[in-house]
Amino acid sequence: MEALIKEIYSHVMEGQSEAVKQKVQAALDAGIPAPTILNEGMIAAMAEVGRLFEEGEYFVPEMLIAARAMQGGLALLKPHLVDSDVKIAGKVVIGTVKGDLHDIGKNLVAMMLEGAGFEVVDLGADVAPDKFVNAAREHQAQIVAMSALLTTTMPGMKATIEALNTAGMRDQVKIMVGGAPVTQDYATLIGADGYSSDASRAVAAAKALLA
Ligand code: B1M
């Protein structure tokens, strides 16, 4: 088991998409739980990619191909992370805020919410406040969920909350925020209703908001 996880970790770091897919499939076939493959193989590798980027050993292209390799593996894990038979628990509009292209964490949160029975409208990355507002209105969402990975794009969350206020919709939706630089304190400061540090806690947070 450990050997396969180590191989997945290395292949994500090296950005070898095909090898990641093969090893993820092999790990699933070997009965390794999907959350173990995700957390110990793939998310741990991305954290190391980030560390190497900070140290100047990796550059943007290396981050990008590692991210692509991870996305390929995630697609294989998805059916094992979600339970398609659960009934709809609420509707969520989700996106990464304006100016921010990081979408892996947001995709994971969307996947876990879907697995928990939420209907998810995924707006993608680089989503402007108006787009969140229009989508929340159009889909009559109960929750607007925002992800940010850059300290410079976090203010996009506050701008979106203000846009919902201006549109007179703030009372109709709950706001949930998350992403590596986002904290509970920041969520409280900008007036969000919920925060979570990872994708599985996001499900609990979303359920709590609608309880
Ligand atoms: Co960029 N990047 N990146 N990057 N990147 C980081 C975020 C960085 C920390 C790297 C570093 O310096 N160590 C740094 C940010 C520094 C900062 O702001 N403090 C950084 C930088 C600087 C940049 C650029 C500015 C680099 C440049 O161009 N010079 C640039 C910005 C581009 C832009 O967005 N405008 C950039 C570009 C990129 C790529 C495009 C190459 C690529 C992203 C590809 C993609 O997403 N499709 C990329 C990557 C891959 C990373 C790292 C290495 C990995 C991110 C990731 O996917 N992690 C990252 C380093 C790191 O995170 N350690 C880094 C795995 C993912 C599962 O975790 O997204 O944190 P995460 O999601 C978690 C939780 O945060 C939480 O749940 C998930 C796990 O369960 N979560 C939520 C996330 N959203 C949530 C929402 C919720 C609840 C929980 O509720 C709604």
Coordinates of C-alpha atoms and ligand atoms in Angstrom, one line a residue:
M1 CA 0.0 0.0 0.0
E2 CA 2.7 2.5 1.0
A3 CA 4.6 1.9 -2.2
L4 CA 1.6 2.8 -4.4
I5 CA 0.9 6.0 -2.4
K6 CA 4.6 7.0 -2.7
E7 CA 4.4 6.4 -6.4
I8 CA 1.3 8.6 -6.8
Y9 CA 3.0 11.3 -4.7
S10 CA 6.1 11.3 -6.9
H11 CA 4.1 11.1 -10.2
V12 CA 1.9 14.1 -9.1
M13 CA 5.1 16.1 -8.3
E14 CA 6.6 15.2 -11.6
G15 CA 3.4 16.1 -13.4
Q16 CA 3.1 12.6 -15.0
S17 CA -0.6 12.5 -15.7
E18 CA -0.8 9.0 -17.3
A19 CA 1.3 7.5 -14.5
V20 CA -0.9 9.2 -11.9
K21 CA -4.0 7.7 -13.4
Q22 CA -2.5 4.2 -13.7
K23 CA -1.3 4.2 -10.1
V24 CA -4.5 5.7 -8.7
Q25 CA -6.4 2.9 -10.5
A26 CA -4.0 0.3 -9.1
A27 CA -4.4 1.8 -5.6
L28 CA -8.2 1.6 -5.9
D29 CA -7.9 -2.0 -7.2
A30 CA -5.7 -2.8 -4.2
G31 CA -8.5 -1.6 -1.9
I32 CA -6.7 1.5 -0.6
P33 CA -9.5 3.9 0.5
A34 CA -10.0 6.9 -1.8
P35 CA -9.5 9.5 1.0
T36 CA -6.1 8.0 1.8
I37 CA -5.1 8.2 -1.9
L38 CA -6.3 11.8 -2.0
N39 CA -4.8 13.1 1.2
E40 CA -1.6 11.1 1.5
G41 CA -0.8 10.8 -2.2
M42 CA -2.1 13.8 -4.0
I43 CA -2.8 16.6 -1.6
A44 CA 0.5 16.0 0.2
A45 CA 2.3 16.1 -3.2
M46 CA 0.7 19.5 -4.1
A47 CA 1.8 20.9 -0.7
E48 CA 5.4 19.8 -1.5
V49 CA 5.0 21.4 -5.0
G50 CA 4.0 24.7 -3.3
R51 CA 7.1 24.4 -1.0
L52 CA 9.4 23.9 -3.9
F53 CA 7.9 26.8 -5.7
E54 CA 8.4 29.0 -2.7
E55 CA 12.1 27.9 -2.5
G56 CA 12.6 28.7 -6.2
E57 CA 13.1 25.1 -7.3
Y58 CA 9.8 24.8 -9.1
F59 CA 8.3 27.5 -11.4
V60 CA 4.8 28.1 -12.7
P61 CA 5.0 25.4 -15.5
E62 CA 5.9 22.7 -12.9
M63 CA 3.0 23.8 -10.7
L64 CA 0.7 23.7 -13.7
I65 CA 1.6 20.2 -14.9
A66 CA 1.4 18.9 -11.3
A67 CA -2.1 20.4 -11.1
R68 CA -3.1 18.7 -14.3
A69 CA -1.7 15.4 -13.2
M70 CA -3.7 15.7 -10.0
Q71 CA -6.9 16.6 -11.8
G72 CA -6.6 13.4 -13.9
G73 CA -6.3 11.3 -10.7
L74 CA -9.2 13.1 -9.1
A75 CA -11.5 12.2 -11.9
L76 CA -10.8 8.5 -11.2
L77 CA -11.3 9.0 -7.4
K78 CA -14.6 11.0 -7.8
P79 CA -17.0 8.0 -7.9
H80 CA -15.3 6.6 -4.8
L81 CA -15.6 9.9 -2.9
V82 CA -19.2 10.6 -3.6
D83 CA -22.4 8.6 -3.0
S84 CA -24.8 9.3 -5.9
D85 CA -27.8 7.9 -4.2
V86 CA -28.2 10.5 -1.5
K87 CA -31.1 12.9 -1.8
I88 CA -30.7 16.7 -2.5
A89 CA -29.8 18.6 0.6
G90 CA -29.8 22.1 -1.0
K91 CA -28.4 24.1 -3.9
V92 CA -24.9 25.6 -3.9
V93 CA -23.4 28.0 -6.3
I94 CA -19.6 27.6 -6.1
G95 CA -16.6 29.3 -7.7
T96 CA -13.0 30.6 -7.2
V97 CA -13.1 34.3 -6.8
K98 CA -12.1 36.9 -9.4
G99 CA -8.4 37.0 -10.5
D100 CA -7.8 33.5 -9.0
L101 CA -7.2 30.5 -11.3
H102 CA -6.6 27.9 -8.6
D103 CA -9.5 25.4 -8.9
I104 CA -8.4 22.1 -7.5
G105 CA -9.6 22.8 -3.9
K106 CA -12.8 24.3 -5.2
N107 CA -13.4 21.2 -7.4
L108 CA -12.8 18.9 -4.4
V109 CA -15.3 20.9 -2.3
A110 CA -17.8 20.8 -5.1
M111 CA -17.3 17.0 -5.5
M112 CA -17.8 16.4 -1.7
L113 CA -20.9 18.6 -1.6
E114 CA -22.3 16.7 -4.5
G115 CA -21.5 13.4 -2.8
A116 CA -23.4 14.7 0.3
G117 CA -26.5 15.3 -1.8
F118 CA -26.2 19.0 -2.6
E119 CA -27.0 20.2 -6.1
V120 CA -23.9 22.1 -7.2
V121 CA -23.6 24.8 -9.8
D122 CA -19.9 25.2 -10.5
L123 CA -19.0 28.6 -12.0
G124 CA -15.3 27.7 -12.4
A125 CA -12.4 29.9 -11.5
D126 CA -11.9 33.7 -11.9
V127 CA -15.5 34.4 -11.0
A128 CA -16.5 38.1 -10.7
P129 CA -19.0 39.2 -7.9
D130 CA -21.8 39.9 -10.4
K131 CA -21.5 36.4 -11.8
F132 CA -22.0 34.9 -8.3
V133 CA -25.0 37.2 -7.8
N134 CA -26.6 36.4 -11.1
A135 CA -26.1 32.6 -10.7
A136 CA -27.4 32.6 -7.1
R137 CA -30.5 34.4 -8.4
E138 CA -31.0 32.3 -11.5
H139 CA -30.6 29.0 -9.7
Q140 CA -32.3 30.1 -6.4
A141 CA -29.3 28.9 -4.5
Q142 CA -29.3 28.5 -0.7
I143 CA -25.5 28.8 -0.5
V144 CA -22.9 30.8 -2.3
A145 CA -19.5 29.1 -1.8
M146 CA -16.3 30.9 -2.6
S147 CA -12.7 29.6 -2.7
A148 CA -9.5 31.7 -2.8
L149 CA -5.9 30.5 -2.9
L150 CA -4.1 33.9 -3.1
T151 CA -3.9 36.5 -0.4
T152 CA -4.4 39.1 -3.2
T153 CA -7.7 37.6 -4.3
M154 CA -9.3 37.1 -0.9
P155 CA -10.9 40.6 -1.1
G156 CA -13.0 39.2 -3.9
M157 CA -15.0 37.4 -1.3
K158 CA -15.8 40.6 0.5
A159 CA -16.7 42.2 -2.8
T160 CA -19.1 39.4 -3.6
I161 CA -20.8 39.7 -0.3
E162 CA -21.2 43.4 -0.9
A163 CA -22.6 42.7 -4.4
L164 CA -25.1 40.3 -2.9
N165 CA -26.1 43.0 -0.4
T166 CA -26.5 45.6 -3.1
A167 CA -28.6 43.2 -5.1
G168 CA -30.9 42.8 -2.0
M169 CA -30.1 39.1 -1.9
R170 CA -27.9 38.8 1.2
D171 CA -30.8 37.5 3.4
Q172 CA -31.7 34.8 0.9
V173 CA -28.4 33.1 0.8
K174 CA -25.8 31.8 3.2
I175 CA -22.1 32.5 2.3
M176 CA -19.4 29.9 2.8
V177 CA -15.7 30.6 2.2
G178 CA -12.5 28.6 2.2
G179 CA -9.1 28.1 0.6
A180 CA -5.5 27.9 2.0
P181 CA -5.0 31.5 3.1
V182 CA -8.6 32.0 4.4
T183 CA -9.2 31.7 8.1
Q184 CA -12.3 31.6 10.4
D185 CA -11.2 35.1 11.6
Y186 CA -11.2 36.4 8.0
A187 CA -14.6 34.8 7.3
T188 CA -16.0 36.5 10.4
L189 CA -14.4 39.8 9.4
I190 CA -16.1 39.9 6.0
G191 CA -19.4 38.7 7.3
A192 CA -19.5 35.2 5.8
D193 CA -21.8 32.7 7.5
G194 CA -19.5 29.7 7.3
Y195 CA -15.9 28.7 6.9
S196 CA -14.1 25.4 6.6
S197 CA -10.4 24.5 6.2
D198 CA -10.9 21.4 4.0
A199 CA -13.4 19.8 1.6
S200 CA -14.9 17.2 4.0
R201 CA -15.4 19.9 6.7
A202 CA -17.1 22.0 4.0
V203 CA -19.9 19.4 3.8
A204 CA -20.5 19.7 7.6
A205 CA -20.3 23.5 7.4
A206 CA -22.8 23.6 4.5
K207 CA -25.2 21.2 6.3
A208 CA -24.9 23.4 9.5
L209 CA -25.8 26.5 7.5
L210 CA -29.0 24.9 6.2
A211 CA -30.0 23.3 9.5
Ligands
B1M1 CO1 -0.3 28.9 -7.4 N1 0.1 29.6 -5.6 N2 0.1 30.5 -8.2 N3 -0.7 27.9 -9.0 N4 -0.3 27.2 -6.3 C1 -0.1 28.8 -4.4 C2 -1.5 29.0 -3.9 C3 1.0 29.3 -3.5 C4 0.7 29.2 -2.0 C5 2.4 28.7 -3.8 C6 3.5 29.1 -2.9 O1 4.0 30.2 -3.0 N5 3.8 28.3 -1.9 C7 1.1 30.8 -3.9 C8 0.2 31.8 -3.2 C9 0.9 32.7 -2.2 C10 -0.1 33.6 -1.5 O2 -1.0 34.2 -2.1 N6 0.1 33.7 -0.2 C11 0.8 30.7 -5.4 C12 1.2 31.7 -6.4 C13 2.0 32.8 -5.9 C14 0.7 31.6 -7.7 C15 1.0 32.6 -8.8 C16 0.8 34.1 -8.4 C17 2.4 32.3 -9.4 C18 2.9 33.3 -10.4 O3 2.3 33.4 -11.5 N7 4.0 33.9 -10.1 C19 -0.1 32.2 -9.9 C20 -1.4 33.0 -9.7 C21 -2.3 32.7 -10.9 C22 -3.7 33.1 -10.6 O4 -4.5 32.5 -9.9 N8 -4.1 34.3 -11.0 C23 -0.2 30.8 -9.5 C24 -0.6 29.8 -10.5 C25 -0.8 28.5 -10.2 C26 -1.1 27.4 -11.3 C27 -2.1 27.9 -12.3 C28 0.2 27.1 -12.0 C29 -1.5 26.2 -10.4 C30 -3.1 26.1 -10.3 C31 -3.7 25.2 -11.3 C32 -5.1 24.8 -10.9 O5 -5.6 25.0 -9.8 N9 -5.9 24.4 -11.9 C33 -1.0 26.5 -9.1 C34 -0.8 25.6 -8.0 C35 -1.0 24.1 -8.4 C36 -0.5 26.0 -6.7 C37 -0.2 25.1 -5.5 C38 1.2 24.4 -5.7 C39 -1.2 24.0 -5.2 C40 -2.6 24.4 -5.0 C41 -3.5 23.2 -4.9 O6 -4.2 22.8 -5.8 N10 -3.5 22.5 -3.7 C42 -0.2 26.1 -4.3 C43 0.7 25.8 -3.1 C44 -0.1 25.2 -2.0 O7 -1.3 25.2 -1.9 N11 0.7 24.7 -1.0 C45 -0.1 27.4 -5.0 C46 -4.3 21.3 -3.5 C47 -5.7 21.6 -3.1 C48 -6.5 20.4 -2.8 O8 -5.6 22.4 -1.9 O9 -6.7 24.5 -3.0 O10 -5.8 24.6 -0.6 P1 -6.4 23.8 -1.7 O11 -7.9 23.3 -1.2 C49 -8.0 22.8 0.1 C50 -8.4 23.8 1.2 O12 -7.9 25.0 1.0 C51 -9.9 23.7 1.2 O13 -10.3 22.4 0.7 C52 -9.2 21.8 0.0 C53 -8.8 20.5 0.5 O14 -9.6 19.7 1.1 N12 -10.7 24.7 0.3 C54 -11.9 25.0 0.7 C55 -10.4 25.2 -0.8 N13 -11.4 26.0 -1.3 C56 -12.4 25.9 -0.3 C57 -13.7 26.4 -0.3 C58 -14.5 26.1 0.9 C59 -14.0 25.3 1.9 C60 -12.7 24.8 1.8 O15 -15.7 26.6 1.0 C61 -16.3 27.3 0.0

